Short mmCIF file of C-alpha atoms in Angstrom, two decimals:
data_model
loop_
_atom_site.label_atom_id
_atom_site.label_comp_id
_atom_site.label_asym_id
_atom_site.label_seq_id
_atom_site.Cartn_x
_atom_site.Cartn_y
_atom_site.Cartn_z
CA MET A 1 -8.18 66.34 -12.12
CA ALA A 2 -9.19 67.92 -15.87
CA SER A 3 -12.90 66.75 -15.51
CA VAL A 4 -12.23 69.46 -12.68
CA LEU A 5 -10.53 72.01 -13.82
CA GLY A 6 -12.02 71.62 -17.47
CA THR A 7 -15.86 71.94 -16.60
CA SER A 8 -16.04 74.28 -14.69
CA THR A 9 -13.50 76.73 -16.40
CA ALA A 10 -15.99 75.85 -19.60
CA ILE A 11 -18.67 76.91 -17.98
CA LEU A 12 -17.87 80.32 -16.41
CA ALA A 13 -15.14 81.28 -18.81
CA SER A 14 -15.57 79.99 -21.95
CA ARG A 15 -14.56 83.82 -23.22
CA TYR A 16 -11.94 83.38 -22.05
CA LEU A 17 -8.66 81.72 -23.99
CA VAL A 18 -5.26 83.13 -22.41
CA SER A 19 -1.78 80.97 -23.16
CA PRO A 20 -0.12 80.14 -19.54
CA SER A 21 3.42 79.83 -19.42
CA SER A 22 5.69 77.37 -18.08
CA LYS A 23 8.46 78.19 -15.51
CA PRO A 24 8.29 75.61 -12.41
CA ALA A 25 10.36 76.76 -10.05
CA THR A 26 11.08 74.88 -6.54
CA VAL A 27 9.40 76.87 -3.46
CA PRO A 28 8.53 75.78 0.84
CA SER A 29 5.14 75.06 0.44
CA ILE A 30 2.98 77.71 3.14
CA SER A 31 2.96 78.42 6.66
CA ILE A 32 0.06 78.46 8.86
CA ASN A 33 0.25 81.51 11.55
CA PRO A 34 -2.12 82.13 14.81
CA GLY A 35 -2.93 85.04 15.95
CA LYS A 36 -3.27 85.15 19.66
CA GLY A 37 -1.15 86.22 22.40
CA TYR A 38 -1.39 84.70 25.66
CA GLY A 39 -1.90 85.45 30.06
CA ARG A 40 -1.23 83.52 32.48
CA LYS A 41 -1.39 79.77 31.85
CA LEU A 42 -1.26 76.25 33.24
CA TYR A 43 -0.15 73.28 31.21
CA GLY A 44 0.44 70.67 33.21
CA GLY A 45 0.98 71.78 36.48
CA THR A 46 3.15 74.36 34.86
CA GLY A 47 2.45 78.22 35.07
CA ILE A 48 4.22 80.66 31.69
CA GLN A 49 3.37 83.95 32.43
CA GLY A 50 2.51 86.26 29.21
CA ARG A 51 1.47 89.51 27.97
CA LYS A 52 -2.19 90.01 26.26
CA GLY A 53 -1.31 90.39 22.33
CA ARG A 54 0.63 88.84 20.01
CA PRO A 55 3.45 86.92 21.56
CA ARG A 56 6.60 87.53 20.09
CA PHE A 57 9.40 85.07 19.76
CA HIS A 58 13.03 86.14 18.99
CA PHE A 59 14.45 82.81 19.52
CA ALA A 60 15.53 81.26 16.61
CA VAL A 61 14.55 76.60 16.62
CA THR A 62 17.93 75.34 15.77
CA ASN A 63 17.94 72.08 17.97
CA VAL A 64 15.51 70.24 15.98
CA ALA A 65 16.46 66.02 15.18
CA THR A 66 14.35 64.59 12.66
CA GLU A 67 13.26 60.38 13.28
CA VAL A 68 12.51 58.14 11.26
CA ASN A 69 11.62 55.26 13.59
CA PRO A 70 10.54 51.50 12.11
CA VAL A 71 7.79 50.73 14.36
CA GLU A 72 5.90 54.59 14.66
CA GLN A 73 5.92 53.31 10.97
CA ALA A 74 5.22 49.95 10.64
CA GLN A 75 2.54 51.36 14.01
CA LYS A 76 1.03 53.80 11.32
CA LEU A 77 0.82 51.81 8.23
CA ALA A 78 -1.30 48.83 10.70
CA ALA A 79 -3.04 52.13 11.80
CA LYS A 80 -4.27 53.06 8.31
CA GLU A 81 -4.90 49.11 7.26
CA SER A 82 -7.08 48.90 10.34
CA GLN A 83 -9.45 52.02 8.88
CA ARG A 84 -12.89 51.61 7.54
CA PRO A 85 -11.78 52.04 3.57
CA VAL A 86 -12.47 55.50 1.80
CA PHE A 87 -14.58 55.81 -0.74
CA PRO A 88 -11.24 57.07 -3.72
CA PHE A 89 -12.17 61.28 -3.67
CA ALA A 90 -10.49 60.00 -8.51
CA ALA A 91 -13.57 57.48 -8.38
CA ILE A 92 -16.24 60.77 -7.38
CA VAL A 93 -18.27 61.62 -10.88
CA GLY A 94 -19.46 65.07 -11.26
CA GLN A 95 -20.03 67.73 -8.34
CA ASP A 96 -16.77 69.05 -10.19
CA GLU A 97 -17.04 72.55 -8.20
CA MET A 98 -17.28 70.87 -4.80
CA LYS A 99 -14.01 69.20 -5.48
CA LEU A 100 -11.96 72.24 -7.40
CA CYS A 101 -13.10 74.39 -4.42
CA LEU A 102 -11.44 71.30 -1.83
CA LEU A 103 -8.54 70.57 -4.05
CA LEU A 104 -7.12 74.56 -3.70
CA ASN A 105 -7.70 74.93 0.26
CA VAL A 106 -5.18 71.47 0.36
CA ILE A 107 -2.91 73.50 -1.87
CA ASP A 108 -3.21 76.96 -0.22
CA PRO A 109 -5.32 75.93 3.10
CA LYS A 110 -4.71 80.20 3.63
CA ILE A 111 -7.87 80.16 1.20
CA GLY A 112 -10.59 79.97 4.31
CA GLY A 113 -12.36 76.72 4.39
CA VAL A 114 -15.39 75.90 2.24
CA MET A 115 -18.55 75.90 2.57
CA ILE A 116 -21.37 73.32 0.37
CA MET A 117 -24.68 73.52 0.02
CA GLY A 118 -26.96 70.95 -1.84
CA ASP A 119 -29.85 68.40 -2.54
CA ARG A 120 -29.45 66.11 0.03
CA GLY A 121 -27.55 62.27 -1.87
CA THR A 122 -25.72 64.60 -3.57
CA GLY A 123 -22.46 63.02 -2.37
CA LYS A 124 -20.85 65.80 -0.03
CA SER A 125 -20.05 64.47 3.09
CA THR A 126 -18.81 61.13 0.76
CA THR A 127 -16.25 63.90 -1.72
CA VAL A 128 -15.44 65.80 1.88
CA ARG A 129 -14.17 62.29 3.93
CA SER A 130 -12.50 60.50 0.47
CA LEU A 131 -10.39 63.67 0.76
CA VAL A 132 -8.43 62.16 3.19
CA ASP A 133 -6.10 59.71 1.52
CA LEU A 134 -5.07 62.98 -0.90
CA LEU A 135 -3.97 64.99 2.03
CA PRO A 136 0.04 65.61 2.22
CA GLU A 137 2.14 64.80 5.56
CA ILE A 138 3.87 67.60 7.29
CA LYS A 139 6.02 67.92 10.00
CA VAL A 140 5.05 67.75 13.26
CA VAL A 141 6.63 67.85 16.71
CA PHE A 142 6.43 64.26 18.22
CA GLY A 143 4.28 63.23 21.07
CA ASP A 144 2.93 66.66 20.86
CA PRO A 145 -1.30 67.17 21.59
CA TYR A 146 -1.46 70.04 19.20
CA ASN A 147 0.74 69.97 15.96
CA SER A 148 2.94 72.17 15.90
CA ASP A 149 5.48 73.02 13.81
CA PRO A 150 8.82 72.23 14.84
CA GLU A 151 9.84 75.66 12.20
CA ASP A 152 7.92 77.92 13.35
CA PRO A 153 7.83 79.27 16.92
CA GLU A 154 4.71 80.95 16.55
CA ALA A 155 3.13 77.59 15.75
CA MET A 156 4.18 75.63 18.61
CA GLY A 157 2.56 74.69 21.56
CA ILE A 158 3.79 76.13 25.21
CA GLU A 159 5.24 73.25 26.49
CA VAL A 160 6.77 72.59 22.93
CA ARG A 161 8.01 76.85 22.92
CA GLU A 162 9.17 75.97 26.84
CA LYS A 163 11.80 73.03 25.27
CA VAL A 164 12.65 75.19 22.79
CA THR A 165 13.57 78.21 24.87
CA ASN A 166 15.41 75.86 26.94
CA GLY A 167 18.03 74.26 24.26
CA GLU A 168 16.23 70.85 24.60
CA GLU A 169 16.00 69.24 20.95
CA LEU A 170 12.55 68.11 19.46
CA THR A 171 11.51 64.68 17.83
CA VAL A 172 10.35 65.82 14.67
CA THR A 173 8.51 63.19 12.63
CA MET A 174 5.75 63.84 9.24
CA ASN A 175 2.79 63.66 9.60
CA LYS A 176 -0.17 63.29 7.80
CA ILE A 177 -2.51 66.26 7.65
CA ASN A 178 -5.44 65.63 10.38
CA MET A 179 -8.77 65.11 9.63
CA VAL A 180 -11.63 66.07 12.13
CA ASP A 181 -14.90 65.26 12.55
CA LEU A 182 -17.21 68.02 15.09
CA PRO A 183 -19.66 66.14 16.12
CA LEU A 184 -23.42 67.86 15.50
CA GLY A 185 -24.08 66.36 19.55
CA ALA A 186 -20.56 67.05 21.05
CA THR A 187 -19.94 68.91 24.10
CA GLU A 188 -18.22 72.32 24.38
CA ASP A 189 -15.94 70.52 26.47
CA ARG A 190 -15.55 68.19 23.74
CA VAL A 191 -14.54 70.74 21.61
CA CYS A 192 -11.71 73.46 23.46
CA GLY A 193 -10.57 71.01 25.88
CA THR A 194 -10.75 70.24 29.43
CA ILE A 195 -9.48 69.54 33.29
CA ASP A 196 -8.03 66.09 32.71
CA ILE A 197 -9.37 65.13 35.37
CA GLU A 198 -7.52 61.19 35.79
CA LYS A 199 -4.48 63.93 36.18
CA ALA A 200 -5.49 66.01 39.21
CA LEU A 201 -6.55 62.85 41.33
CA THR A 202 -4.17 60.92 41.05
CA GLU A 203 -0.99 63.14 40.31
CA GLY A 204 -1.88 66.02 42.35
CA VAL A 205 -2.12 68.56 39.71
CA LYS A 206 -3.70 71.06 37.04
CA ALA A 207 -3.61 69.56 33.63
CA PHE A 208 -5.42 70.35 30.67
CA GLU A 209 -7.15 67.80 28.38
CA PRO A 210 -7.48 69.22 24.80
CA GLY A 211 -10.33 68.67 23.16
CA LEU A 212 -10.81 69.09 19.37
CA LEU A 213 -9.38 71.22 17.99
CA ALA A 214 -6.43 71.09 19.66
CA LYS A 215 -6.85 67.68 17.43
CA ALA A 216 -7.78 69.84 14.08
CA ASN A 217 -4.77 72.25 14.57
CA ARG A 218 -2.56 72.73 11.51
CA GLY A 219 -5.47 70.26 9.58
CA ILE A 220 -9.19 70.26 8.77
CA LEU A 221 -12.58 70.55 11.07
CA TYR A 222 -15.54 68.59 9.03
CA VAL A 223 -18.78 69.89 10.04
CA ASP A 224 -21.18 67.92 8.47
CA GLU A 225 -25.18 69.78 8.32
CA VAL A 226 -23.57 72.58 9.25
CA ASN A 227 -25.88 74.81 9.36
CA LEU A 228 -28.23 72.72 12.40
CA LEU A 229 -25.28 73.14 15.12
CA ASP A 230 -26.36 74.97 17.63
CA ASP A 231 -24.88 78.33 18.57
CA HIS A 232 -23.35 77.55 21.50
CA LEU A 233 -20.62 75.36 19.45
CA VAL A 234 -20.98 78.15 16.59
CA ASP A 235 -19.64 80.83 18.84
CA VAL A 236 -16.84 78.26 19.35
CA LEU A 237 -15.59 78.20 16.72
CA LEU A 238 -16.10 81.85 15.83
CA ASP A 239 -13.17 82.82 17.51
CA SER A 240 -11.11 80.11 16.90
CA ALA A 241 -11.40 80.87 13.02
CA ALA A 242 -10.88 84.05 13.60
CA SER A 243 -7.80 84.53 16.12
CA GLY A 244 -6.63 81.47 15.19
CA TRP A 245 -6.04 80.80 18.71
CA ASN A 246 -7.92 78.53 21.47
CA THR A 247 -8.37 80.54 24.33
CA VAL A 248 -10.12 77.99 27.65
CA GLU A 249 -10.73 79.66 31.26
CA ARG A 250 -11.59 75.89 33.67
CA GLU A 251 -11.72 76.00 37.20
CA GLY A 252 -8.47 77.65 37.92
CA ILE A 253 -7.34 77.08 33.96
CA SER A 254 -6.53 79.79 31.83
CA ILE A 255 -4.94 78.03 28.69
CA SER A 256 -3.93 78.91 24.98
CA HIS A 257 -2.95 76.93 22.52
CA PRO A 258 -2.74 77.76 18.56
CA ALA A 259 -5.83 75.86 16.58
CA ARG A 260 -5.85 77.05 12.13
CA PHE A 261 -7.85 74.90 10.44
CA ILE A 262 -9.32 74.21 7.33
CA LEU A 263 -13.18 74.55 8.13
CA ILE A 264 -15.31 72.45 6.06
CA GLY A 265 -18.74 72.37 6.51
CA SER A 266 -21.91 70.79 3.96
CA GLY A 267 -25.70 71.26 4.72
CA ASN A 268 -29.45 70.81 2.66
CA PRO A 269 -30.30 74.65 2.72
CA GLU A 270 -33.60 73.66 3.37
CA GLU A 271 -33.07 72.37 6.77
CA GLY A 272 -32.52 76.40 7.90
CA GLU A 273 -29.65 79.06 7.25
CA LEU A 274 -26.52 79.40 8.04
CA ARG A 275 -26.33 82.67 10.22
CA PRO A 276 -23.27 85.13 7.83
CA GLN A 277 -21.00 85.39 10.70
CA LEU A 278 -20.05 81.91 10.20
CA LEU A 279 -20.86 82.23 6.72
CA ASP A 280 -18.04 84.51 6.13
CA ARG A 281 -15.65 82.93 7.58
CA PHE A 282 -16.05 80.34 5.03
CA GLY A 283 -13.20 80.75 2.18
CA MET A 284 -15.58 79.43 -0.40
CA HIS A 285 -18.97 78.00 -1.41
CA ALA A 286 -19.74 75.46 -2.81
CA GLN A 287 -23.47 74.82 -4.97
CA VAL A 288 -23.82 70.87 -5.48
CA GLY A 289 -26.65 69.78 -7.38
CA THR A 290 -28.45 66.81 -8.41
CA VAL A 291 -27.32 64.95 -11.57
CA ARG A 292 -29.39 64.46 -14.24
CA ASP A 293 -27.81 62.91 -16.77
CA ALA A 294 -29.38 59.45 -16.81
CA GLU A 295 -25.94 58.29 -18.02
CA LEU A 296 -24.32 59.95 -15.34
CA ARG A 297 -26.68 57.97 -12.48
CA VAL A 298 -26.55 54.55 -13.95
CA LYS A 299 -21.81 54.53 -13.58
CA ILE A 300 -22.55 56.64 -9.94
CA VAL A 301 -24.82 53.98 -8.72
CA GLU A 302 -22.31 50.99 -10.63
CA GLU A 303 -19.22 52.92 -9.06
CA ARG A 304 -21.23 52.63 -5.33
CA ALA A 305 -22.11 48.95 -5.73
CA ARG A 306 -18.83 48.13 -7.02
CA PHE A 307 -17.06 50.10 -3.53
CA ASP A 308 -19.41 48.67 -0.84
CA LYS A 309 -19.46 44.75 -2.75
CA ASN A 310 -15.07 44.96 -2.42
CA PRO A 311 -13.80 48.14 -1.14
CA LYS A 312 -10.06 47.22 -1.26
CA GLU A 313 -10.09 46.02 -5.40
CA PHE A 314 -12.57 48.71 -6.10
CA ARG A 315 -9.62 51.19 -4.16
CA ASP A 316 -6.78 49.63 -5.76
CA SER A 317 -8.05 50.08 -9.34
CA TYR A 318 -8.26 53.93 -8.88
CA LYS A 319 -5.34 54.09 -6.68
CA ALA A 320 -2.70 55.02 -10.28
CA GLU A 321 -5.70 57.72 -9.84
CA GLN A 322 -4.94 58.96 -6.31
CA GLU A 323 -1.42 58.48 -6.35
CA LYS A 324 -0.90 61.09 -9.27
CA LEU A 325 -3.16 64.05 -8.04
CA GLN A 326 -1.64 63.55 -5.06
CA GLN A 327 2.04 64.05 -7.13
CA GLN A 328 -0.18 67.28 -8.43
CA ILE A 329 -0.61 68.71 -5.21
CA ALA A 330 2.51 68.39 -3.44
CA SER A 331 3.89 69.95 -6.49
CA ALA A 332 1.15 72.85 -6.80
CA ARG A 333 2.25 73.43 -3.17
CA SER A 334 5.51 73.58 -3.95
CA ASN A 335 5.34 75.97 -6.37
CA LEU A 336 2.37 77.96 -4.89
CA SER A 337 4.89 80.74 -3.53
CA SER A 338 6.08 81.50 -7.09
CA VAL A 339 2.30 82.34 -8.70
CA GLN A 340 2.77 86.01 -10.04
CA ILE A 341 -1.17 87.96 -10.09
CA ASP A 342 -0.75 91.05 -13.01
CA GLN A 343 -1.99 94.12 -10.75
CA ASP A 344 -4.10 94.98 -12.77
CA LEU A 345 -6.00 91.59 -12.45
CA LYS A 346 -6.03 92.28 -8.61
CA VAL A 347 -7.62 95.86 -9.43
CA LYS A 348 -10.36 93.80 -11.20
CA ILE A 349 -10.63 91.77 -9.17
CA SER A 350 -11.44 93.84 -6.63
CA LYS A 351 -14.34 96.26 -9.04
CA VAL A 352 -15.85 93.42 -9.28
CA CYS A 353 -16.21 93.58 -5.05
CA ALA A 354 -17.33 96.92 -4.89
CA GLU A 355 -19.11 97.15 -7.68
CA LEU A 356 -21.58 94.07 -6.43
CA ASN A 357 -20.91 96.02 -2.44
CA VAL A 358 -19.16 93.14 -0.78
CA ASP A 359 -18.23 94.14 2.90
CA GLY A 360 -15.34 93.70 3.75
CA LEU A 361 -12.19 92.90 2.17
CA ARG A 362 -12.00 89.15 2.74
CA GLY A 363 -13.52 88.57 -0.78
CA ASP A 364 -10.67 90.16 -2.45
CA ILE A 365 -8.12 88.23 -0.21
CA VAL A 366 -9.22 84.50 -0.56
CA THR A 367 -10.48 84.99 -4.88
CA ASN A 368 -6.15 86.75 -4.74
CA ARG A 369 -5.25 83.43 -3.12
CA ALA A 370 -7.78 80.96 -4.80
CA ALA A 371 -7.46 82.23 -8.44
CA LYS A 372 -2.73 81.39 -7.32
CA ALA A 373 -3.67 78.00 -5.62
CA VAL A 374 -5.55 77.95 -9.48
CA ALA A 375 -2.39 78.19 -11.42
CA ALA A 376 -0.43 76.57 -8.76
CA LEU A 377 -2.82 72.86 -9.51
CA LYS A 378 -1.71 74.26 -13.94
CA GLY A 379 1.19 74.03 -13.40
CA ARG A 380 2.03 77.69 -14.45
CA ASP A 381 3.48 80.62 -12.65
CA LYS A 382 0.94 83.11 -13.85
CA VAL A 383 -2.87 84.06 -12.66
CA THR A 384 -4.83 84.52 -16.10
CA ALA A 385 -8.25 86.33 -16.46
CA GLU A 386 -9.43 81.68 -17.06
CA ASP A 387 -8.47 81.08 -13.34
CA ILE A 388 -10.12 84.35 -11.56
CA ALA A 389 -13.36 83.49 -13.21
CA THR A 390 -13.08 79.88 -12.21
CA VAL A 391 -12.94 80.34 -8.23
CA ILE A 392 -14.83 84.15 -8.56
CA PRO A 393 -18.09 83.09 -8.53
CA ASN A 394 -17.97 80.50 -5.71
CA CYS A 395 -15.29 83.38 -3.01
CA LEU A 396 -18.04 85.64 -4.18
CA ARG A 397 -21.52 84.34 -3.80
CA HIS A 398 -21.71 84.04 -0.88
CA ARG A 399 -20.87 88.25 0.08
CA LEU A 400 -23.55 88.96 -1.57
CA ARG A 401 -26.34 91.04 0.39
CA LYS A 402 -30.21 88.67 0.35
CA ASP A 403 -32.67 90.22 -1.53
CA PRO A 404 -35.56 88.31 -0.59
CA LEU A 405 -37.46 89.11 -4.11
CA GLU A 406 -34.15 88.40 -5.88
CA SER A 407 -35.19 85.49 -8.34
CA ILE A 408 -31.77 85.37 -9.88
CA ASP A 409 -28.84 83.54 -8.28
CA SER A 410 -25.93 84.68 -6.68
CA GLY A 411 -23.06 83.48 -8.57
CA VAL A 412 -24.71 84.65 -12.08
CA LEU A 413 -24.04 87.77 -10.58
CA VAL A 414 -21.25 87.59 -9.64
CA ILE A 415 -20.56 86.86 -12.83
CA GLU A 416 -22.20 88.48 -15.21
CA LYS A 417 -19.81 91.42 -13.03
CA PHE A 418 -17.40 90.03 -14.22
CA TYR A 419 -17.68 90.14 -18.02
CA GLU A 420 -18.53 93.39 -17.37
CA VAL A 421 -15.65 94.43 -15.48
CA PHE A 422 -13.24 92.19 -17.16
CA GLY A 423 -14.35 92.11 -21.14
#
């Protein structure tokens, strides 16, 4: 973990050495709030009347029962052991910028995801998929296809909301945050959801079969080679990423469900550019290059050979480091709300964005959030200029207007402007 933070900081902010203050605090982790209402909905043959716009709920969720089922836990453990082994995150050599961006999004999902662009064969997909072992557990309503939050009425699916309004007791379980892969060849019905034909034929009712966006709610949606994704799927992702809700209109069924997820994409810029509308939806942008150091290349090859030869033994050798990283992430998530950033630093961040002609205010918001997440990861409760220098290139690089005649990397332009304003 020290290498992830140390290398990035040394490269981007070697001029800033601010002594951190340490005030540990325990604050609940952040919640995820949806942002879109619903019209007339049908789920499982039941109609619910609503109004367009953001739904308003005035009831308190009090009747929640937490059940820990030993049989269910045993099934989860067995399923985990039977899964294909994943390369450990702690074993990834180099690529500190990419690893830091991924960790910050796990700590604060409201950062908005990360776009990873770089050469082929540099471990982009391997690193993203290795993140699954580090994901924390969250409370979900048992058996709900949307991973509804039992404590937040606005992050509930329709059926769960009905149960709460009727005074029924909710069964709660702890699940790891989902990571859902979106294949390039997926159909729109598979992504958004469609009619449950089996239920329609056997029971004679109109029912909705949730898609990948429902599964990814409150989790991570990963799109490999995102720059090759079909335009109609890009439109679907844009709509859900903007509103936090997925609305499906199919054969007389109109349904909305929460679809707030961390969007992670990876790709090779040589294979095509990404649409600017989608690029702006990614909170951070990480650039990955091929490792040039011969000794590091040899180490990567050897580590990969060890993993291929005996995955279980290789994973066990990194178990202690993985657990330490998990604890660090859990601590950072719980302390995130107590991290403060001075007004002077906020003004300077916005000044950098303004002088770089960054469109909109997403750059300001994401930079503030990412800097707080870095401070939380380092165990501090106050953001320093060093923290901002670490993340500001990743937050603003992809938001600059492209000049086809410009030969300087956009990340370098951001750093130069940062030193000009903060210096």
